[in-house]
Amino acid sequence: MASLATQTQPTGSTGTTREGILDKLGLPRPLIWGFVGLALFMIGDGVETNILSPFLTGEHGFSIPLVGLLVTVYGVAVAVAAFFSAALSDLWGPRRVMMIGAGIWVFFELAFLILALNSSDVVLIFITYGLRGFGYPFFAYGFLVWITATANPKRLASSIGWFYVAFTAGLPTLGALVATSTLDIFHLSMFQTLWVSLGLAVLGAAVALIGVKEKLGRAPLVTNSDEVFTVLTYGLKLLATKPKVLMVMLTRMINSIPTYGMAIFFPALFVDRFHWSIGQFLILTTVIYAVNIPFNLFFGWLGDRNGWSRTVTWYGAVLCAVSMLALYVVPDFAISQGWPFAYALTLLVGAVFGIGLAGFVPLSAIAVSLAPQHPGAAMSSYNLGIGAAVFAGPLLVALLYSTLGALGLVVLFAALYLVAAAMSTVLRGTQPGFDGVPPASVIRAPEVDLAIR
């Protein structure tokens, strides 16, 4: 296989390197339509995030712990798919993995809407919704591997920042906004809103898969693609043999655990304790992730210049710990004092939380740097952390909500962020030019070969 480093350098007609404005921003030009399609697909996926719990509890008789259990099952599928998405992208090519993910998502979403919900069959709801969890990780994280295979290594964190701009723009930022609009402006039911989400996901998949013409991602990224077992299991070997890889996975999991957990119990908290509406919670979600979007880019840029580990520790984990706790304490105190601007103050705290979530962006660059000759396997372990959060957050709610209540869960989530801060400090010395790593080092080795040595 030709050198990825050679293939990713933009060149002019003379054969010399020439960078345009998109290259300088860290946005790979050949993948532009992929970013657009990813955003649309994730809008479709994100529509349901904050309405699923009130929909199932209000119209299908689910309890909050049962909804948490359902999303936990879904999250297990997400975790498995997220882990294997990178390795399968190495084996089959990112585009093929994205196609498989889109097909899974659409098929099981149709089964969920037409068969499971219309019959209110709990078992069928668990099966169809759970299996649909294999869909979006293949689509989204397959594209993430495509980015890491084509982006300029010097701007890898910035390129990954663009991935999270597109991803977060959909899930849950514009997804929550679409849900708010369909419910409050167009007066559609929650069930009808789920059909809107299906249409957006189909549109996004079409835009990405038809619009991107880049050739590297249409073929296997490794020379030993026949060694299926070796490639698929190397990510597990990294987790077992490299403690820092395990720390990256756990830190990434903690990054998203509270956001998936909040989606289960915060709607009830807003209605029952704060006496606000579901719509107001959706607005808070929109604010959190709307603010998050530009800061994904900013912290990718900042991490490349001031240190990936430092950025994750202080702007990510510590800031999230403080703002997570404030998301409960501030509105609770403000309402008890009768402040008329209590909700506006809560939105401000939510904006700070969104900034903190963006502070974790350089973590993916750290993951690749820990195994530069095995980028797909490194991203598999990183992706496992993302997927594990999808079930760990709801699982904590399902297990502990009745005992700890909303405040106890918020305190637990804040404490987890402090654990992430402690782990991320250990990840220094992974970035070229920082903490003793030679500036000439590159993140990705010239030849991508996942054979175990």
CSV table of C-alpha atoms in Angstrom, one decimal, residues 136-449:
chain,number,residue,atom,x,y,z
A,136,TYR,CA,-24.6,5.1,13.6
A,137,PRO,CA,-21.2,4.0,15.0
A,138,PHE,CA,-20.4,2.2,11.7
A,139,PHE,CA,-21.5,5.3,9.7
A,140,ALA,CA,-19.9,8.0,11.9
A,141,TYR,CA,-16.8,6.4,13.1
A,142,GLY,CA,-16.1,4.8,9.8
A,143,PHE,CA,-15.9,8.4,8.5
A,144,LEU,CA,-13.7,9.3,11.4
A,145,VAL,CA,-11.2,6.7,10.3
A,146,TRP,CA,-11.5,8.1,6.7
A,147,ILE,CA,-10.5,11.5,8.2
A,148,THR,CA,-7.5,10.1,10.0
A,149,ALA,CA,-6.3,8.3,6.9
A,150,THR,CA,-6.5,11.4,4.7
A,151,ALA,CA,-5.8,14.4,7.0
A,152,ASN,CA,-2.5,16.2,7.2
A,153,PRO,CA,-0.8,14.7,10.3
A,154,LYS,CA,0.3,18.1,11.5
A,155,ARG,CA,-3.3,19.2,11.7
A,156,LEU,CA,-4.9,15.9,12.8
A,157,ALA,CA,-6.5,17.3,16.0
A,158,SER,CA,-8.0,20.2,14.0
A,159,SER,CA,-9.4,17.8,11.4
A,160,ILE,CA,-10.9,15.7,14.1
A,161,GLY,CA,-12.3,18.9,15.6
A,162,TRP,CA,-14.2,19.3,12.3
A,163,PHE,CA,-15.6,15.8,12.6
A,164,TYR,CA,-17.0,16.7,16.0
A,165,VAL,CA,-18.4,19.9,14.6
A,166,ALA,CA,-20.4,17.9,12.1
A,167,PHE,CA,-21.2,15.1,14.6
A,168,THR,CA,-22.3,17.4,17.4
A,169,ALA,CA,-24.2,19.7,15.1
A,170,GLY,CA,-26.5,16.8,14.6
A,171,LEU,CA,-26.3,14.8,17.8
A,172,PRO,CA,-27.9,16.4,19.7
A,173,THR,CA,-27.7,20.1,18.8
A,174,LEU,CA,-29.8,20.4,15.7
A,175,GLY,CA,-31.5,17.1,16.5
A,176,ALA,CA,-32.9,18.7,19.6
A,177,LEU,CA,-33.9,21.8,17.7
A,178,VAL,CA,-35.7,19.8,15.1
A,179,ALA,CA,-37.6,18.0,17.8
A,180,THR,CA,-38.5,21.3,19.5
A,181,SER,CA,-39.7,22.6,16.1
A,182,THR,CA,-41.8,19.6,15.1
A,183,LEU,CA,-43.4,19.4,18.5
A,184,ASP,CA,-44.0,23.1,19.4
A,185,ILE,CA,-44.2,24.9,16.0
A,186,PHE,CA,-45.6,22.2,13.6
A,187,HIS,CA,-47.5,20.4,16.4
A,188,LEU,CA,-46.5,17.0,15.3
A,189,SER,CA,-46.7,14.1,17.7
A,190,MET,CA,-43.5,12.5,19.1
A,191,PHE,CA,-44.2,9.4,17.0
A,192,GLN,CA,-44.4,11.6,13.8
A,193,THR,CA,-41.2,13.3,14.9
A,194,LEU,CA,-39.4,10.0,14.8
A,195,TRP,CA,-40.4,9.6,11.2
A,196,VAL,CA,-38.9,13.0,10.5
A,197,SER,CA,-35.7,11.7,12.0
A,198,LEU,CA,-35.7,8.7,9.7
A,199,GLY,CA,-36.0,11.0,6.6
A,200,LEU,CA,-33.0,13.1,7.8
A,201,ALA,CA,-30.8,10.1,8.4
A,202,VAL,CA,-31.6,8.8,4.9
A,203,LEU,CA,-30.8,12.2,3.3
A,204,GLY,CA,-27.5,12.4,5.2
A,205,ALA,CA,-26.3,8.9,4.2
A,206,ALA,CA,-27.1,9.7,0.6
A,207,VAL,CA,-25.2,13.0,0.6
A,208,ALA,CA,-22.1,11.4,2.2
A,209,LEU,CA,-21.9,8.2,0.2
A,210,ILE,CA,-22.7,9.8,-3.1
A,211,GLY,CA,-20.9,13.1,-2.7
A,212,VAL,CA,-17.5,11.9,-1.5
A,213,LYS,CA,-15.3,10.8,-4.4
A,214,GLU,CA,-12.1,10.4,-2.4
A,215,LYS,CA,-10.5,7.0,-3.5
A,216,LEU,CA,-8.4,6.0,-0.5
A,217,GLY,CA,-11.5,5.3,1.7
A,218,ARG,CA,-13.1,3.1,-0.9
A,219,ALA,CA,-10.5,0.3,-0.4
A,220,PRO,CA,-8.9,-1.4,2.6
A,221,LEU,CA,-6.4,0.8,4.5
A,222,VAL,CA,-4.1,-2.1,5.4
A,223,THR,CA,-1.9,-4.4,3.3
A,224,ASN,CA,-2.7,-7.4,5.4
A,225,SER,CA,-6.5,-7.2,5.0
A,226,ASP,CA,-6.8,-10.9,4.9
A,227,GLU,CA,-5.7,-11.3,8.5
A,228,VAL,CA,-9.1,-10.5,9.8
A,229,PHE,CA,-8.7,-11.9,13.3
A,230,THR,CA,-5.3,-10.1,13.8
A,231,VAL,CA,-6.7,-6.7,12.7
A,232,LEU,CA,-9.9,-7.0,14.6
A,233,THR,CA,-8.3,-8.0,17.9
A,234,TYR,CA,-5.3,-5.7,17.8
A,235,GLY,CA,-7.3,-2.9,19.5
A,236,LEU,CA,-8.0,-5.3,22.4
A,237,LYS,CA,-4.3,-6.1,22.6
A,238,LEU,CA,-3.5,-2.4,22.9
A,239,LEU,CA,-6.0,-2.1,25.7
A,240,ALA,CA,-4.5,-5.0,27.5
A,241,THR,CA,-0.8,-4.1,27.0
A,242,LYS,CA,-0.7,-0.3,27.0
A,243,PRO,CA,-2.1,1.3,30.1
A,244,LYS,CA,-2.2,4.7,28.4
A,245,VAL,CA,-4.4,3.3,25.7
A,246,LEU,CA,-6.8,2.1,28.4
A,247,MET,CA,-6.7,5.5,30.1
A,248,VAL,CA,-7.6,7.1,26.8
A,249,MET,CA,-10.6,4.8,26.4
A,250,LEU,CA,-11.8,5.4,30.0
A,251,THR,CA,-11.3,9.1,29.7
A,252,ARG,CA,-13.3,9.2,26.5
A,253,MET,CA,-16.1,7.1,28.1
A,254,ILE,CA,-16.3,9.5,31.0
A,255,ASN,CA,-16.5,12.4,28.6
A,256,SER,CA,-19.9,11.3,27.4
A,257,ILE,CA,-21.4,9.3,30.3
A,258,PRO,CA,-23.2,12.3,31.8
A,259,THR,CA,-24.7,13.5,28.5
A,260,TYR,CA,-26.3,10.1,27.8
A,261,GLY,CA,-27.4,9.8,31.4
A,262,MET,CA,-28.9,13.3,31.5
A,263,ALA,CA,-31.1,12.4,28.5
A,264,ILE,CA,-32.8,9.8,30.7
A,265,PHE,CA,-33.6,11.7,33.9
A,266,PHE,CA,-33.2,15.4,33.2
A,267,PRO,CA,-36.5,15.8,31.4
A,268,ALA,CA,-38.3,14.5,34.5
A,269,LEU,CA,-36.1,16.8,36.7
A,270,PHE,CA,-37.0,19.8,34.6
A,271,VAL,CA,-40.7,19.0,34.8
A,272,ASP,CA,-41.1,17.7,38.4
A,273,ARG,CA,-38.6,19.7,40.4
A,274,PHE,CA,-37.9,22.9,38.4
A,275,HIS,CA,-41.5,23.1,37.0
A,276,TRP,CA,-40.2,23.8,33.5
A,277,SER,CA,-41.2,22.0,30.3
A,278,ILE,CA,-39.7,19.3,28.1
A,279,GLY,CA,-39.3,22.0,25.4
A,280,GLN,CA,-37.1,24.1,27.8
A,281,PHE,CA,-34.9,21.1,28.4
A,282,LEU,CA,-34.6,20.7,24.6
A,283,ILE,CA,-33.6,24.3,24.4
A,284,LEU,CA,-30.9,23.7,27.1
A,285,THR,CA,-29.6,20.8,25.1
A,286,THR,CA,-29.5,22.9,21.9
A,287,VAL,CA,-27.5,25.6,23.8
A,288,ILE,CA,-25.0,23.2,25.2
A,289,TYR,CA,-24.1,21.7,21.9
A,290,ALA,CA,-24.5,24.8,19.8
A,291,VAL,CA,-21.8,26.4,22.0
A,292,ASN,CA,-19.8,23.2,21.8
A,293,ILE,CA,-19.5,23.2,18.0
A,294,PRO,CA,-17.1,26.2,17.6
A,295,PHE,CA,-15.1,25.2,20.6
A,296,ASN,CA,-14.5,21.7,19.1
A,297,LEU,CA,-12.5,23.6,16.5
A,298,PHE,CA,-10.9,25.9,19.0
A,299,PHE,CA,-9.7,23.2,21.3
A,300,GLY,CA,-8.4,21.2,18.3
A,301,TRP,CA,-6.3,24.2,17.4
A,302,LEU,CA,-5.3,24.9,21.0
A,303,GLY,CA,-4.4,21.3,21.6
A,304,ASP,CA,-2.1,21.3,18.6
A,305,ARG,CA,-0.3,24.4,19.9
A,306,ASN,CA,-0.4,24.2,23.7
A,307,GLY,CA,-0.6,20.5,24.4
A,308,TRP,CA,-3.2,17.8,23.9
A,309,SER,CA,-3.0,16.5,27.5
A,310,ARG,CA,-3.2,20.0,29.1
A,311,THR,CA,-6.2,20.9,27.0
A,312,VAL,CA,-8.1,17.7,28.0
A,313,THR,CA,-7.2,18.0,31.7
A,314,TRP,CA,-8.2,21.6,32.3
A,315,TYR,CA,-10.5,22.8,29.6
A,316,GLY,CA,-12.2,19.4,29.3
A,317,ALA,CA,-12.4,17.3,32.5
A,318,VAL,CA,-12.1,20.0,35.2
A,319,LEU,CA,-14.4,22.5,33.5
A,320,CYS,CA,-17.0,19.7,33.0
A,321,ALA,CA,-16.8,18.7,36.6
A,322,VAL,CA,-17.6,22.2,37.8
A,323,SER,CA,-20.3,22.9,35.2
A,324,MET,CA,-22.0,19.5,35.6
A,325,LEU,CA,-22.6,20.1,39.3
A,326,ALA,CA,-23.7,23.6,38.5
A,327,LEU,CA,-26.4,22.4,36.1
A,328,TYR,CA,-28.3,21.1,39.1
A,329,VAL,CA,-27.2,23.5,41.9
A,330,VAL,CA,-27.6,26.8,40.0
A,331,PRO,CA,-31.3,26.3,38.8
A,332,ASP,CA,-32.3,24.7,42.1
A,333,PHE,CA,-30.9,27.6,44.1
A,334,ALA,CA,-32.1,30.3,41.7
A,335,ILE,CA,-35.7,28.9,41.7
A,336,SER,CA,-35.7,28.6,45.5
A,337,GLN,CA,-34.7,32.3,45.7
A,338,GLY,CA,-37.5,33.3,43.3
A,339,TRP,CA,-35.1,34.7,40.7
A,340,PRO,CA,-36.9,35.5,37.4
A,341,PHE,CA,-33.8,34.8,35.4
A,342,ALA,CA,-33.3,31.3,36.8
A,343,TYR,CA,-33.8,29.7,33.4
A,344,ALA,CA,-31.5,32.1,31.6
A,345,LEU,CA,-28.8,31.5,34.2
A,346,THR,CA,-29.2,27.7,33.6
A,347,LEU,CA,-28.7,28.2,29.9
A,348,LEU,CA,-25.5,30.1,30.7
A,349,VAL,CA,-24.3,27.2,32.8
A,350,GLY,CA,-25.2,24.8,30.0
A,351,ALA,CA,-23.1,26.9,27.6
A,352,VAL,CA,-20.1,26.5,29.9
A,353,PHE,CA,-20.7,22.7,30.1
A,354,GLY,CA,-20.8,22.6,26.3
A,355,ILE,CA,-17.4,24.4,26.2
A,356,GLY,CA,-16.0,21.8,28.6
A,357,LEU,CA,-17.2,18.9,26.5
A,358,ALA,CA,-15.2,20.3,23.6
A,359,GLY,CA,-12.1,20.3,25.7
A,360,PHE,CA,-11.8,16.5,25.2
A,361,VAL,CA,-11.3,16.8,21.4
A,362,PRO,CA,-7.5,16.3,21.4
A,363,LEU,CA,-8.0,12.9,23.1
A,364,SER,CA,-8.5,11.2,19.8
A,365,ALA,CA,-5.1,12.6,18.5
A,366,ILE,CA,-3.6,11.2,21.7
A,367,ALA,CA,-5.1,7.8,20.9
A,368,VAL,CA,-3.5,7.6,17.5
A,369,SER,CA,-0.2,8.9,18.8
A,370,LEU,CA,0.0,6.0,21.2
A,371,ALA,CA,0.0,3.4,18.4
A,372,PRO,CA,1.2,5.3,15.3
A,373,GLN,CA,1.7,2.2,13.2
A,374,HIS,CA,-1.8,0.9,14.0
A,375,PRO,CA,-4.1,3.9,13.7
A,376,GLY,CA,-7.2,1.8,13.0
A,377,ALA,CA,-6.6,-0.3,16.1
A,378,ALA,CA,-5.9,2.8,18.2
A,379,MET,CA,-9.1,4.3,17.1
A,380,SER,CA,-10.9,1.1,17.9
A,381,SER,CA,-9.9,1.4,21.5
A,382,TYR,CA,-10.9,5.1,21.5
A,383,ASN,CA,-14.2,4.4,19.8
A,384,LEU,CA,-14.9,1.7,22.5
A,385,GLY,CA,-14.9,4.5,25.0
A,386,ILE,CA,-17.4,6.5,23.0
A,387,GLY,CA,-19.7,3.5,22.6
A,388,ALA,CA,-19.3,2.4,26.2
A,389,ALA,CA,-20.6,5.8,27.4
A,390,VAL,CA,-23.8,5.2,25.5
A,391,PHE,CA,-24.7,2.3,27.7
A,392,ALA,CA,-22.8,3.3,30.9
A,393,GLY,CA,-24.7,6.6,31.3
A,394,PRO,CA,-28.2,5.1,31.1
A,395,LEU,CA,-27.1,2.0,33.1
A,396,LEU,CA,-26.0,4.2,36.0
A,397,VAL,CA,-29.4,5.9,35.8
A,398,ALA,CA,-31.2,2.5,35.7
A,399,LEU,CA,-29.3,1.2,38.7
A,400,LEU,CA,-28.9,4.3,40.9
A,401,TYR,CA,-31.7,6.7,40.1
A,402,SER,CA,-34.1,5.2,42.7
A,403,THR,CA,-31.3,5.3,45.4
A,404,LEU,CA,-29.4,8.5,44.6
A,405,GLY,CA,-32.0,10.6,42.9
A,406,ALA,CA,-31.2,13.3,40.4
A,407,LEU,CA,-28.8,15.2,42.7
A,408,GLY,CA,-26.8,12.1,43.6
A,409,LEU,CA,-26.3,11.2,40.0
A,410,VAL,CA,-25.2,14.7,39.1
A,411,VAL,CA,-22.6,14.6,41.9
A,412,LEU,CA,-21.5,11.2,40.7
A,413,PHE,CA,-21.0,12.5,37.2
A,414,ALA,CA,-19.0,15.4,38.4
A,415,ALA,CA,-16.8,13.1,40.4
A,416,LEU,CA,-16.2,11.0,37.3
A,417,TYR,CA,-14.9,14.1,35.4
A,418,LEU,CA,-12.4,14.6,38.2
A,419,VAL,CA,-11.2,11.0,37.7
A,420,ALA,CA,-10.8,11.8,34.0
A,421,ALA,CA,-8.8,14.8,34.8
A,422,ALA,CA,-6.4,12.7,36.9
A,423,MET,CA,-6.0,10.1,34.1
A,424,SER,CA,-5.5,12.7,31.4
A,425,THR,CA,-2.5,14.2,33.3
A,426,VAL,CA,-0.7,10.8,32.8
A,427,LEU,CA,-1.1,11.2,29.0
A,428,ARG,CA,1.6,13.8,28.7
A,429,GLY,CA,4.5,13.0,26.5
A,430,THR,CA,2.3,11.8,23.6
A,431,GLN,CA,2.4,14.8,21.4
A,432,PRO,CA,5.3,15.6,19.0
A,433,GLY,CA,7.2,18.6,20.3
A,434,PHE,CA,5.8,18.4,23.8
A,435,ASP,CA,7.2,16.8,27.0
A,436,GLY,CA,10.3,15.3,25.5
A,437,VAL,CA,8.7,13.9,22.3
A,438,PRO,CA,11.0,14.9,19.4
A,439,PRO,CA,9.4,17.6,17.2
A,440,ALA,CA,10.2,15.6,14.1
A,441,SER,CA,7.9,12.8,15.2
A,442,VAL,CA,4.8,12.1,13.2
A,443,ILE,CA,1.5,10.9,14.5
A,444,ARG,CA,1.0,8.3,11.8
A,445,ALA,CA,3.7,6.0,10.5
A,446,PRO,CA,4.4,6.1,6.8
A,447,GLU,CA,3.1,2.6,6.3
A,448,VAL,CA,-0.2,1.5,7.9
A,449,ASP,CA,0.3,-2.2,8.7
